[in-house]
mmCIF file of C-alpha atoms and ligand atoms in Angstrom:
data_model
loop_
_atom_site.group_PDB
_atom_site.id
_atom_site.type_symbol
_atom_site.label_atom_id
_atom_site.label_comp_id
_atom_site.label_asym_id
_atom_site.label_seq_id
_atom_site.Cartn_x
_atom_site.Cartn_y
_atom_site.Cartn_z
ATOM 1 C CA MET A 6 197.639 12.305 122.052
ATOM 2 C CA LEU A 7 194.950 11.371 119.494
ATOM 3 C CA ASP A 8 195.271 13.556 116.218
ATOM 4 C CA ARG A 9 191.547 14.698 115.959
ATOM 5 C CA THR A 10 192.517 16.752 112.961
ATOM 6 C CA LYS A 11 192.280 14.030 110.819
ATOM 7 C CA ALA A 12 188.646 13.306 109.427
ATOM 8 C CA GLU A 13 187.186 10.211 111.089
ATOM 9 C CA PRO A 14 186.125 7.462 108.702
ATOM 10 C CA GLU A 15 182.507 6.984 107.780
ATOM 11 C CA GLN A 16 180.901 4.805 110.765
ATOM 12 C CA VAL A 17 180.057 1.269 109.868
ATOM 13 C CA TRP A 18 177.698 0.578 112.263
ATOM 14 C CA ARG A 19 178.263 -2.704 113.830
ATOM 15 C CA GLY A 20 175.004 -2.623 115.800
ATOM 16 C CA GLN A 21 175.340 -2.425 119.696
ATOM 17 C CA GLU A 22 177.175 0.798 120.126
ATOM 18 C CA SER A 23 176.066 4.781 119.667
ATOM 19 C CA LEU A 24 176.389 6.471 116.474
ATOM 20 C CA THR A 25 179.370 8.636 115.694
ATOM 21 C CA GLN A 26 179.152 12.407 116.399
ATOM 22 C CA LYS A 27 177.982 13.685 112.985
ATOM 23 C CA TYR A 28 174.526 11.916 113.920
ATOM 24 C CA TYR A 29 174.111 14.065 117.060
ATOM 25 C CA THR A 30 175.670 17.588 116.007
ATOM 26 C CA SER A 31 175.159 17.943 112.100
ATOM 27 C CA GLN A 32 172.891 20.100 110.592
ATOM 28 C CA ALA A 33 172.967 18.217 107.363
ATOM 29 C CA VAL A 34 172.089 15.327 109.056
ATOM 30 C CA TYR A 35 169.321 16.709 111.144
ATOM 31 C CA ASP A 36 168.111 18.017 107.597
ATOM 32 C CA VAL A 37 167.606 14.592 106.503
ATOM 33 C CA ASP A 38 166.342 13.426 110.002
ATOM 34 C CA ILE A 39 163.335 16.182 110.131
ATOM 35 C CA THR A 40 162.251 15.142 106.626
ATOM 36 C CA MET A 41 162.211 11.416 107.456
ATOM 37 C CA ILE A 42 160.395 12.196 110.470
ATOM 38 C CA MET A 43 157.596 14.729 109.235
ATOM 39 C CA ASP A 44 157.053 12.748 105.866
ATOM 40 C CA GLY A 45 157.328 9.144 107.283
ATOM 41 C CA GLN A 46 156.022 9.468 110.869
ATOM 42 C CA TRP A 47 152.958 10.203 112.530
ATOM 43 C CA LEU A 48 153.486 12.953 115.227
ATOM 44 C CA LEU A 49 151.984 13.073 118.557
ATOM 45 C CA ALA A 50 150.379 16.532 118.467
ATOM 46 C CA GLY A 51 147.831 16.692 121.399
ATOM 47 C CA HIS A 52 144.612 15.219 122.618
ATOM 48 C CA ALA A 53 140.943 15.855 121.455
ATOM 49 C CA ALA A 54 140.069 17.219 124.984
ATOM 50 C CA GLN A 55 142.136 20.313 124.095
ATOM 51 C CA LEU A 56 139.427 21.122 121.584
ATOM 52 C CA GLN A 57 136.107 20.873 123.358
ATOM 53 C CA LYS A 58 134.099 23.146 120.931
ATOM 54 C CA ARG A 59 134.063 24.224 117.617
ATOM 55 C CA GLY A 60 136.783 26.843 117.018
ATOM 56 C CA ASP A 61 139.247 25.957 119.582
ATOM 57 C CA TYR A 62 142.542 25.654 118.509
ATOM 58 C CA PHE A 63 145.898 25.222 119.505
ATOM 59 C CA LEU A 64 149.453 25.153 117.862
ATOM 60 C CA PHE A 65 151.637 22.270 117.233
ATOM 61 C CA GLU A 66 155.288 23.367 116.482
ATOM 62 C CA VAL A 67 157.603 21.053 114.980
ATOM 63 C CA GLY A 68 160.931 21.926 113.500
ATOM 64 C CA VAL A 69 160.318 25.139 111.566
ATOM 65 C CA GLU A 70 156.850 24.583 111.209
ATOM 66 C CA SER A 71 153.610 25.880 112.978
ATOM 67 C CA VAL A 72 150.566 24.238 112.847
ATOM 68 C CA ILE A 73 147.044 25.403 113.730
ATOM 69 C CA VAL A 74 145.155 22.525 114.875
ATOM 70 C CA THR A 75 141.595 23.187 115.469
ATOM 71 C CA ARG A 76 138.006 21.364 115.758
ATOM 72 C CA ASP A 77 136.057 22.479 112.623
ATOM 73 C CA SER A 78 132.942 20.302 113.720
ATOM 74 C CA PRO A 79 132.149 17.865 116.582
ATOM 75 C CA ASP A 80 133.536 14.983 114.421
ATOM 76 C CA THR A 81 136.248 16.804 112.431
ATOM 77 C CA ILE A 82 139.602 17.926 113.798
ATOM 78 C CA ARG A 83 141.482 19.723 111.095
ATOM 79 C CA ALA A 84 145.122 20.780 110.886
ATOM 80 C CA PHE A 85 146.561 23.672 108.808
ATOM 81 C CA TYR A 86 150.197 25.140 108.654
ATOM 82 C CA ASN A 87 150.411 28.356 110.203
ATOM 83 C CA VAL A 88 151.024 30.328 107.037
ATOM 84 C CA CYS A 89 149.484 33.210 105.248
ATOM 85 C CA ARG A 90 148.563 32.475 101.883
ATOM 86 C CA HIS A 91 149.259 36.195 101.337
ATOM 87 C CA ARG A 92 152.690 37.230 101.893
ATOM 88 C CA GLY A 93 153.372 34.462 104.686
ATOM 89 C CA SER A 94 152.996 36.068 108.034
ATOM 90 C CA ARG A 95 151.986 33.437 110.959
ATOM 91 C CA ILE A 96 148.306 33.407 111.472
ATOM 92 C CA CYS A 97 147.828 32.531 114.891
ATOM 93 C CA SER A 98 150.718 33.607 117.512
ATOM 94 C CA LYS A 99 148.839 32.751 120.673
ATOM 95 C CA PRO A 100 149.654 28.773 121.677
ATOM 96 C CA ALA A 101 145.761 28.119 122.304
ATOM 97 C CA GLY A 102 142.581 30.055 121.947
ATOM 98 C CA SER A 103 139.064 29.823 120.340
ATOM 99 C CA THR A 104 138.160 31.592 116.901
ATOM 100 C CA ARG A 105 134.980 31.344 114.528
ATOM 101 C CA THR A 106 137.366 32.126 111.712
ATOM 102 C CA LEU A 107 141.271 32.053 111.371
ATOM 103 C CA THR A 108 142.490 35.855 110.201
ATOM 104 C CA CYS A 109 145.848 36.927 109.604
ATOM 105 C CA PRO A 110 146.457 40.027 111.541
ATOM 106 C CA TYR A 111 148.949 41.265 109.178
ATOM 107 C CA HIS A 112 146.283 42.468 105.991
ATOM 108 C CA ALA A 113 143.393 40.578 107.283
ATOM 109 C CA TRP A 114 142.729 37.779 105.038
ATOM 110 C CA SER A 115 140.734 35.297 106.608
ATOM 111 C CA TRP A 116 139.843 31.607 106.503
ATOM 112 C CA ASN A 117 137.016 29.304 107.582
ATOM 113 C CA LEU A 118 137.520 26.457 110.171
ATOM 114 C CA ASP A 119 137.650 23.828 106.907
ATOM 115 C CA GLY A 120 140.336 26.044 105.726
ATOM 116 C CA THR A 121 138.508 27.632 102.742
ATOM 117 C CA MET A 122 138.879 31.276 102.542
ATOM 118 C CA ARG A 123 136.421 33.618 103.641
ATOM 119 C CA GLY A 124 137.564 36.870 102.504
ATOM 120 C CA ALA A 125 140.888 39.033 101.295
ATOM 121 C CA PRO A 126 139.991 42.464 101.279
ATOM 122 C CA GLU A 127 141.163 45.180 98.405
ATOM 123 C CA MET A 128 142.057 42.263 95.993
ATOM 124 C CA GLY A 129 140.019 43.230 93.007
ATOM 125 C CA PRO A 130 137.909 41.410 90.846
ATOM 126 C CA GLU A 131 140.309 38.927 89.520
ATOM 127 C CA PHE A 132 141.135 37.451 92.785
ATOM 128 C CA ARG A 133 139.764 33.701 93.201
ATOM 129 C CA LYS A 134 139.200 32.690 96.862
ATOM 130 C CA GLU A 135 139.443 29.018 95.770
ATOM 131 C CA ASN A 136 142.958 29.480 95.089
ATOM 132 C CA TYR A 137 144.002 30.296 98.449
ATOM 133 C CA SER A 138 142.804 27.689 100.910
ATOM 134 C CA LEU A 139 145.010 26.909 103.923
ATOM 135 C CA HIS A 140 147.801 24.496 103.550
ATOM 136 C CA GLU A 141 146.471 21.103 105.244
ATOM 137 C CA VAL A 142 148.414 18.528 107.324
ATOM 138 C CA HIS A 143 147.130 15.098 107.518
ATOM 139 C CA VAL A 144 145.139 14.251 111.036
ATOM 140 C CA GLY A 145 144.951 10.594 112.534
ATOM 141 C CA LEU A 146 142.718 10.354 115.522
ATOM 142 C CA PHE A 147 143.280 7.186 117.768
ATOM 143 C CA GLU A 148 141.205 6.989 121.127
ATOM 144 C CA GLY A 149 141.302 10.961 121.172
ATOM 145 C CA ILE A 150 144.979 11.071 120.423
ATOM 146 C CA ILE A 151 145.338 13.613 117.537
ATOM 147 C CA PHE A 152 148.468 12.661 115.172
ATOM 148 C CA LEU A 153 149.945 14.564 112.329
ATOM 149 C CA ASN A 154 151.653 13.727 109.062
ATOM 150 C CA PHE A 155 153.347 16.180 106.891
ATOM 151 C CA SER A 156 153.812 14.316 103.776
ATOM 152 C CA LYS A 157 153.257 15.960 100.325
ATOM 153 C CA GLY A 158 151.779 13.150 98.951
ATOM 154 C CA GLU A 159 149.931 9.844 100.556
ATOM 155 C CA PRO A 160 150.283 9.679 104.487
ATOM 156 C CA PRO A 161 151.775 6.259 105.658
ATOM 157 C CA SER A 162 148.441 4.421 106.493
ATOM 158 C CA PHE A 163 147.044 5.458 109.820
ATOM 159 C CA SER A 164 144.977 2.441 110.233
ATOM 160 C CA ASN A 165 148.052 0.322 110.285
ATOM 161 C CA PHE A 166 149.506 2.617 112.501
ATOM 162 C CA ALA A 167 146.956 2.780 115.157
ATOM 163 C CA SER A 168 144.774 -0.383 114.936
ATOM 164 C CA ARG A 169 147.324 -2.748 116.331
ATOM 165 C CA PHE A 170 147.037 -0.856 119.723
ATOM 166 C CA SER A 171 143.265 -1.399 120.054
ATOM 167 C CA ASP A 172 143.074 -4.194 122.189
ATOM 168 C CA LEU A 173 145.681 -2.557 124.596
ATOM 169 C CA VAL A 174 144.545 0.845 124.754
ATOM 170 C CA GLU A 175 140.798 0.813 124.168
ATOM 171 C CA PRO A 176 139.935 -0.845 127.813
ATOM 172 C CA HIS A 177 141.209 2.646 129.291
ATOM 173 C CA GLN A 178 138.863 4.919 127.073
ATOM 174 C CA LEU A 179 141.312 7.765 126.529
ATOM 175 C CA SER A 180 138.735 9.329 124.369
ATOM 176 C CA LYS A 181 136.595 9.805 127.494
ATOM 177 C CA THR A 182 139.668 11.633 129.281
ATOM 178 C CA LYS A 183 140.229 15.256 130.160
ATOM 179 C CA VAL A 184 143.300 17.291 130.142
ATOM 180 C CA ALA A 185 144.459 17.462 133.998
ATOM 181 C CA TYR A 186 148.177 18.840 132.988
ATOM 182 C CA ARG A 187 150.319 19.908 130.166
ATOM 183 C CA LYS A 188 153.869 20.603 130.466
ATOM 184 C CA SER A 189 156.767 21.035 127.941
ATOM 185 C CA TYR A 190 160.664 20.094 128.709
ATOM 186 C CA PRO A 191 162.389 22.342 126.198
ATOM 187 C CA THR A 192 165.907 19.732 126.130
ATOM 188 C CA THR A 193 169.243 21.107 124.298
ATOM 189 C CA ALA A 194 169.716 18.098 123.050
ATOM 190 C CA ASN A 195 169.663 15.836 119.607
ATOM 191 C CA TRP A 196 166.489 14.254 119.123
ATOM 192 C CA LYS A 197 167.880 10.586 119.021
ATOM 193 C CA LEU A 198 169.517 11.284 122.532
ATOM 194 C CA VAL A 199 166.298 12.223 123.956
ATOM 195 C CA VAL A 200 164.741 8.772 122.344
ATOM 196 C CA GLU A 201 167.596 6.840 122.949
ATOM 197 C CA ASN A 202 167.290 7.574 126.615
ATOM 198 C CA PHE A 203 163.807 7.006 126.892
ATOM 199 C CA LEU A 204 163.868 3.625 125.415
ATOM 200 C CA GLU A 205 166.243 1.870 128.101
ATOM 201 C CA CYS A 206 166.143 1.614 131.777
ATOM 202 C CA TYR A 207 169.842 0.896 132.433
ATOM 203 C CA HIS A 208 169.998 4.350 133.792
ATOM 204 C CA CYS A 209 166.919 3.864 135.875
ATOM 205 C CA GLY A 210 168.913 2.630 138.942
ATOM 206 C CA PRO A 211 171.787 5.646 138.842
ATOM 207 C CA SER A 212 169.384 8.321 137.600
ATOM 208 C CA HIS A 213 165.937 7.898 138.884
ATOM 209 C CA PRO A 214 165.308 6.969 142.437
ATOM 210 C CA THR A 215 161.889 8.031 142.675
ATOM 211 C CA TYR A 216 160.951 5.907 139.256
ATOM 212 C CA CYS A 217 162.616 2.945 141.282
ATOM 213 C CA SER A 218 160.687 3.047 144.206
ATOM 214 C CA VAL A 219 157.400 2.259 142.265
ATOM 215 C CA HIS A 220 158.644 -0.419 139.997
ATOM 216 C CA SER A 221 160.582 -3.310 141.664
ATOM 217 C CA LYS A 222 164.328 -3.958 140.857
ATOM 218 C CA LEU A 223 163.651 -7.147 139.424
ATOM 219 C CA LYS A 224 161.425 -5.936 136.590
ATOM 220 C CA LEU A 225 163.704 -2.920 135.988
ATOM 221 C CA LYS A 226 166.535 -5.640 135.348
ATOM 222 C CA GLY A 227 164.747 -8.449 133.693
ATOM 223 C CA PHE A 228 161.860 -7.060 131.685
ATOM 224 C CA ILE A 229 161.836 -3.393 131.305
ATOM 225 C CA GLY A 230 160.112 -1.782 128.160
ATOM 226 C CA GLY A 231 158.674 -5.146 127.352
ATOM 227 C CA ARG A 232 161.589 -6.985 126.014
ATOM 228 C CA GLN A 233 163.477 -9.324 127.821
ATOM 229 C CA VAL A 234 166.680 -7.728 128.130
ATOM 230 C CA GLY A 235 168.065 -8.716 131.757
ATOM 231 C CA SER A 236 170.899 -11.051 132.593
ATOM 232 C CA ASN A 237 169.790 -14.811 132.582
ATOM 233 C CA GLU A 238 169.863 -14.915 135.995
ATOM 234 C CA ALA A 239 167.561 -11.782 136.257
ATOM 235 C CA LEU A 240 165.166 -12.918 133.361
ATOM 236 C CA SER A 241 164.902 -16.353 135.081
ATOM 237 C CA ALA A 242 163.701 -14.805 138.662
ATOM 238 C CA PHE A 243 161.505 -12.582 136.964
ATOM 239 C CA GLU A 244 159.372 -14.896 134.583
ATOM 240 C CA PRO A 245 157.454 -16.817 137.308
ATOM 241 C CA LEU A 246 156.543 -13.508 138.658
ATOM 242 C CA LEU A 247 155.405 -12.224 135.279
ATOM 243 C CA LEU A 248 153.387 -15.518 134.798
ATOM 244 C CA GLU A 249 151.748 -14.981 138.138
ATOM 245 C CA TRP A 250 150.816 -11.493 137.208
ATOM 246 C CA GLN A 251 149.565 -12.516 133.825
ATOM 247 C CA GLU A 252 147.073 -14.895 135.526
ATOM 248 C CA LYS A 253 145.753 -12.400 138.107
ATOM 249 C CA ALA A 254 145.122 -9.651 135.179
ATOM 250 C CA SER A 255 143.521 -12.336 133.210
ATOM 251 C CA ALA A 256 141.253 -13.310 135.841
ATOM 252 C CA MET A 257 140.377 -9.664 135.992
ATOM 253 C CA GLY A 258 139.718 -9.569 132.236
ATOM 254 C CA HIS A 259 142.466 -7.323 131.610
ATOM 255 C CA TYR A 260 144.660 -7.560 128.475
ATOM 256 C CA THR A 261 148.079 -9.376 128.775
ATOM 257 C CA GLY A 262 149.199 -9.627 124.958
ATOM 258 C CA ARG A 263 152.227 -7.785 123.952
ATOM 259 C CA PHE A 264 154.389 -6.928 120.742
ATOM 260 C CA THR A 265 157.596 -5.570 120.028
ATOM 261 C CA ASP A 266 158.611 -4.571 116.343
ATOM 262 C CA ASP A 267 162.325 -4.714 114.896
ATOM 263 C CA SER A 268 164.479 -2.332 113.167
ATOM 264 C CA GLU A 269 162.941 -3.493 109.938
ATOM 265 C CA SER A 270 159.482 -2.183 110.887
ATOM 266 C CA ASP A 271 158.076 1.293 109.665
ATOM 267 C CA HIS A 272 157.578 2.659 112.974
ATOM 268 C CA LEU A 273 159.158 0.347 115.632
ATOM 269 C CA GLN A 274 156.085 0.398 117.595
ATOM 270 C CA GLN A 275 155.490 -1.714 121.039
ATOM 271 C CA GLY A 276 152.428 -2.645 122.944
ATOM 272 C CA VAL A 277 152.910 -3.929 126.390
ATOM 273 C CA ARG A 278 151.416 -4.364 130.045
ATOM 274 C CA THR A 279 154.077 -4.832 132.744
ATOM 275 C CA PRO A 280 153.410 -5.076 136.380
ATOM 276 C CA TYR A 281 154.898 -3.249 138.802
ATOM 277 C CA LEU A 282 155.822 -6.252 141.249
ATOM 278 C CA THR A 283 155.704 -3.790 144.398
ATOM 279 C CA ASP A 284 152.464 -3.246 146.057
ATOM 280 C CA ALA A 285 151.773 -0.118 143.875
ATOM 281 C CA LEU A 286 148.397 0.426 142.566
ATOM 282 C CA THR A 287 149.557 3.161 140.351
ATOM 283 C CA GLU A 288 152.803 5.074 139.029
ATOM 284 C CA SER A 289 152.630 7.438 142.293
ATOM 285 C CA ARG A 290 155.221 8.062 145.024
ATOM 286 C CA ASP A 291 153.251 6.000 147.849
ATOM 287 C CA GLY A 292 151.690 3.323 145.198
ATOM 288 C CA LYS A 293 148.462 4.712 146.082
ATOM 289 C CA LEU A 294 145.617 5.768 143.395
ATOM 290 C CA VAL A 295 145.785 9.642 142.667
ATOM 291 C CA ALA A 296 142.704 9.809 140.403
ATOM 292 C CA PRO A 297 139.632 7.874 139.319
ATOM 293 C CA PHE A 298 139.732 4.672 137.349
ATOM 294 C CA LEU A 299 139.874 5.189 133.583
ATOM 295 C CA GLY A 300 137.626 3.682 131.378
ATOM 296 C CA THR A 301 136.533 -0.311 131.921
ATOM 297 C CA PHE A 302 139.033 -0.294 134.976
ATOM 298 C CA THR A 303 137.112 -0.689 138.284
ATOM 299 C CA GLN A 304 140.618 -2.408 139.987
ATOM 300 C CA SER A 305 143.996 -1.934 139.546
ATOM 301 C CA ASP A 306 146.129 -5.128 138.390
ATOM 302 C CA GLY A 307 149.203 -3.331 139.508
ATOM 303 C CA ALA A 308 150.766 -2.804 135.920
ATOM 304 C CA SER A 309 151.287 -0.020 133.461
ATOM 305 C CA THR A 310 150.270 -0.196 129.715
ATOM 306 C CA TYR A 311 153.029 1.034 127.281
ATOM 307 C CA ALA A 312 151.705 2.152 123.883
ATOM 308 C CA VAL A 313 154.852 3.061 121.856
ATOM 309 C CA PHE A 314 153.228 4.239 118.729
ATOM 310 C CA SER A 315 156.932 5.302 117.642
ATOM 311 C CA PRO A 316 160.214 5.975 119.158
ATOM 312 C CA LEU A 317 158.918 9.671 118.890
ATOM 313 C CA ASN A 318 155.467 9.449 120.891
ATOM 314 C CA SER A 319 153.889 6.850 123.340
ATOM 315 C CA ALA A 320 151.289 6.861 125.857
ATOM 316 C CA LEU A 321 151.945 5.457 129.558
ATOM 317 C CA ILE A 322 148.767 4.300 130.954
ATOM 318 C CA ASN A 323 148.067 3.599 134.602
ATOM 319 C CA ALA A 324 144.488 2.165 135.968
ATOM 320 C CA ASP A 325 143.953 5.869 136.872
ATOM 321 C CA TYR A 326 145.747 8.290 134.718
ATOM 322 C CA ALA A 327 147.587 8.444 131.528
ATOM 323 C CA ILE A 328 150.445 10.444 130.292
ATOM 324 C CA LEU A 329 151.007 11.143 126.507
ATOM 325 C CA VAL A 330 154.764 11.873 125.735
ATOM 326 C CA SER A 331 155.803 13.388 122.747
ATOM 327 C CA PHE A 332 159.560 13.873 121.528
ATOM 328 C CA VAL A 333 159.549 16.929 118.654
ATOM 329 C CA PRO A 334 162.752 17.800 117.141
ATOM 330 C CA ARG A 335 162.787 21.724 116.976
ATOM 331 C CA SER A 336 166.513 21.913 115.919
ATOM 332 C CA VAL A 337 169.514 20.278 115.554
ATOM 333 C CA ASN A 338 170.166 19.966 119.160
ATOM 334 C CA HIS A 339 167.031 21.307 120.658
ATOM 335 C CA THR A 340 164.069 19.035 121.232
ATOM 336 C CA ASP A 341 160.711 19.696 123.170
ATOM 337 C CA VAL A 342 159.627 16.714 125.314
ATOM 338 C CA GLU A 343 155.679 17.502 125.206
ATOM 339 C CA CYS A 344 153.670 15.858 127.915
ATOM 340 C CA ILE A 345 149.868 15.620 128.843
ATOM 341 C CA TRP A 346 148.444 14.150 131.756
ATOM 342 C CA LEU A 347 144.846 12.460 131.365
ATOM 343 C CA VAL A 348 142.478 11.896 133.681
ATOM 344 C CA ASN A 349 138.875 10.313 133.675
ATOM 345 C CA GLU A 350 136.310 13.402 132.140
ATOM 346 C CA THR A 351 134.422 13.217 135.144
ATOM 347 C CA ALA A 352 137.270 14.041 137.705
ATOM 348 C CA ARG A 353 136.862 16.839 139.519
ATOM 349 C CA GLU A 354 140.337 18.847 140.373
ATOM 350 C CA GLY A 355 140.832 19.093 143.797
ATOM 351 C CA GLU A 356 138.151 16.504 144.761
ATOM 352 C CA ASP A 357 138.950 13.745 142.806
ATOM 353 C CA TYR A 358 142.654 14.328 141.942
ATOM 354 C CA ASP A 359 145.571 16.690 143.298
ATOM 355 C CA VAL A 360 147.820 17.628 140.253
ATOM 356 C CA GLU A 361 150.920 17.757 142.382
ATOM 357 C CA ARG A 362 150.082 14.237 143.330
ATOM 358 C CA LEU A 363 149.290 13.254 139.973
ATOM 359 C CA ILE A 364 152.000 14.078 138.083
ATOM 360 C CA ASP A 365 154.982 13.939 140.853
ATOM 361 C CA VAL A 366 156.449 10.548 139.736
ATOM 362 C CA TRP A 367 156.529 11.237 135.797
ATOM 363 C CA ASN A 368 157.387 14.898 136.238
ATOM 364 C CA THR A 369 160.323 13.993 138.700
ATOM 365 C CA THR A 370 161.510 11.307 136.041
ATOM 366 C CA LEU A 371 161.154 13.745 133.011
ATOM 367 C CA THR A 372 162.976 16.329 134.745
ATOM 368 C CA GLU A 373 165.869 14.182 135.465
ATOM 369 C CA ASP A 374 165.925 13.094 132.081
ATOM 370 C CA LYS A 375 166.174 16.569 130.399
ATOM 371 C CA LYS A 376 169.335 17.198 132.677
ATOM 372 C CA ILE A 377 170.856 13.626 131.909
ATOM 373 C CA VAL A 378 170.056 13.755 128.197
ATOM 374 C CA GLU A 379 171.395 17.500 127.939
ATOM 375 C CA ASP A 380 174.574 16.192 129.830
ATOM 376 C CA ASN A 381 174.890 13.578 126.841
ATOM 377 C CA GLN A 382 174.556 16.065 124.144
ATOM 378 C CA LEU A 383 177.379 18.206 125.810
ATOM 379 C CA GLY A 384 179.598 15.242 126.180
ATOM 380 C CA VAL A 385 178.577 13.877 122.396
ATOM 381 C CA SER A 386 179.608 17.337 121.114
ATOM 382 C CA SER A 387 183.211 17.214 122.631
ATOM 383 C CA SER A 388 186.030 16.450 120.265
ATOM 384 C CA MET A 389 187.016 13.268 122.385
ATOM 385 C CA TYR A 390 183.588 11.801 121.838
ATOM 386 C CA THR A 391 183.584 7.934 120.396
ATOM 387 C CA PRO A 392 180.883 5.781 120.263
ATOM 388 C CA GLY A 393 180.633 3.169 123.232
ATOM 389 C CA PRO A 394 179.543 -0.131 123.470
ATOM 390 C CA HIS A 395 175.746 -0.983 124.189
ATOM 391 C CA SER A 396 174.790 -3.010 127.458
ATOM 392 C CA TYR A 397 172.693 -5.817 127.002
ATOM 393 C CA MET A 398 169.961 -3.653 128.911
ATOM 394 C CA GLU A 399 170.259 -0.937 126.057
ATOM 395 C CA ALA A 400 168.642 -3.591 123.667
ATOM 396 C CA ARG A 401 166.197 -1.323 122.560
ATOM 397 C CA VAL A 402 168.514 1.332 121.939
ATOM 398 C CA THR A 403 170.410 -0.917 119.414
ATOM 399 C CA SER A 404 166.974 -1.518 117.810
ATOM 400 C CA VAL A 405 166.092 2.236 117.414
ATOM 401 C CA LEU A 406 169.404 3.203 116.095
ATOM 402 C CA GLY A 407 169.340 0.151 113.518
ATOM 403 C CA TRP A 408 165.717 1.482 112.984
ATOM 404 C CA TYR A 409 166.759 5.093 112.373
ATOM 405 C CA LEU A 410 169.836 4.336 110.084
ATOM 406 C CA LYS A 411 167.686 2.495 107.795
ATOM 407 C CA HIS A 412 165.203 5.297 107.403
ATOM 408 C CA TYR A 413 167.805 7.864 107.307
ATOM 409 C CA GLU A 414 169.410 5.665 104.510
ATOM 410 C CA LYS A 415 166.397 5.834 102.437
ATOM 411 C CA TYR A 416 165.600 9.735 102.841
ATOM 412 C CA ALA A 417 169.460 10.587 102.407
ATOM 413 C CA GLY A 418 169.259 8.800 99.131
ATOM 414 C CA LYS A 419 166.241 10.586 97.759
HETATM 415 FE FE1 FES B 20 148.328 37.754 106.090
HETATM 416 FE FE2 FES B 20 149.130 39.915 104.202
HETATM 417 S S1 FES B 20 150.482 38.360 105.396
HETATM 418 S S2 FES B 20 147.104 39.044 105.212
HETATM 419 FE FE1 FE B 21 165.092 8.035 132.311
#
C-alpha cells in the first residue's frame, strides 16, 4: 500500500503532465492565483449591450470582489468596487438594474455615475466629499466586450491585449450585437481544471456527442483549437482540406490568418478561424443558420472564429451568432462559467431567432463540461491522485500549465 502520509516532494514540472494536487486544492495556492489573475489579466465581465442607457448597471463578481459595471455616458463605461466608503456595505445587491445615483442602502451615502460623491447625510462641516469617491476598476472595451483589470497600479496594456484581434473579430462587428441569452454554469472545481478542459478536445469524442456532430472527426483530431496537435496521419489528411477551405474563405473576402502564443507570453492568446468540415453553416444541431448574419457576413464560409483573449476568456463566433465565455474564479474549488450569446442587434426574438435553437449546441456542450470538470475535481481531491501524462491532443493544456507556472512563480515570490 502506498504510504500517502509522507509529504510528497515538490513537483518539478516536466511538461506534458497535470499538476500535483496542491495546485487544484490548496487555499494558499489559490490566494496567489487570484492575485495573479486580477492583477495581471484582463477579465471578460460582459458586453456593452447590457448597458443600453446611462445608469444601467450589472454586477460582476470575481473572488471575494463585487464590481458595479455601469454606463456613465454614451461613450463611457465605468466599474467600481461595490464597497461603500462609509462602513463598507455592499452598495448594489441586485445583479442588474438602472439607477441615476449609486446609493448605499445602509446609511444613504450616495455617488454619481462617475464615482464622485454626491452626498453623505449628517457628517458635519469637516467632512470632505472629494476624499470618498468610489474605488475604480480599470475598464477596457473591445468590440463592445467589457474587460476589467484590478491592478492597484498600471494595468497591463489593453491595446497590446486587444488590438491583435482586430482583423479576426472586426468583420463580425460584435459592437453591433445584442444579448440574446445569458447563463452562468456554477462549477465546483478549481479554475485551472475548468480552463484545462476548455483548451483541449481530447475529451470531445467521449464527452460531447452533439459538438462532434457539427465538426468533422478529422478536424477534431487534426486541428482542434487552431494548433496542430493530431497524429501525423490526421494532420496529413487534414491539411489539404484546410487549404481548400482557406481558398474558399479568401475568395469570399474572409479572414483566414491565425496566431497562437506560447507559454512565455503574457496572456497565452490565440486567434484562429477553423472550418467545421461538414455541411454545417453554423454551430447548430442541424447545421442550419439560427440567426441573421453578424457584421459584414453575407454568407457562411463554414467556419468558426475563435478569439482566445486569455486562458480565462474567449469569444467563439459563427457567421450568425457569437458566444462570450468567461471563467471566473470564486474560491479554491468554485468557478463560475459565465456565457453570453450575442446576435445581430437588429434581430427579433421569435421571428429571426429562437433562443432554444440558438443556444442548443453550446449549452449542451457546456452542461456536459460542467459535469466532466466537477468529476475531475473530485478525483484530483482524492488521496490517490497523482499527475498523469498528456496526450499529444492536449498540447494546449501543456502550454497553459507552463504559462500558469511561470506567472504563479512570479506572484508567489512577491
Ligand atoms: Fe454605506 Fe453606511 S455603510 S452608508
Ligand atoms: Fe468540453
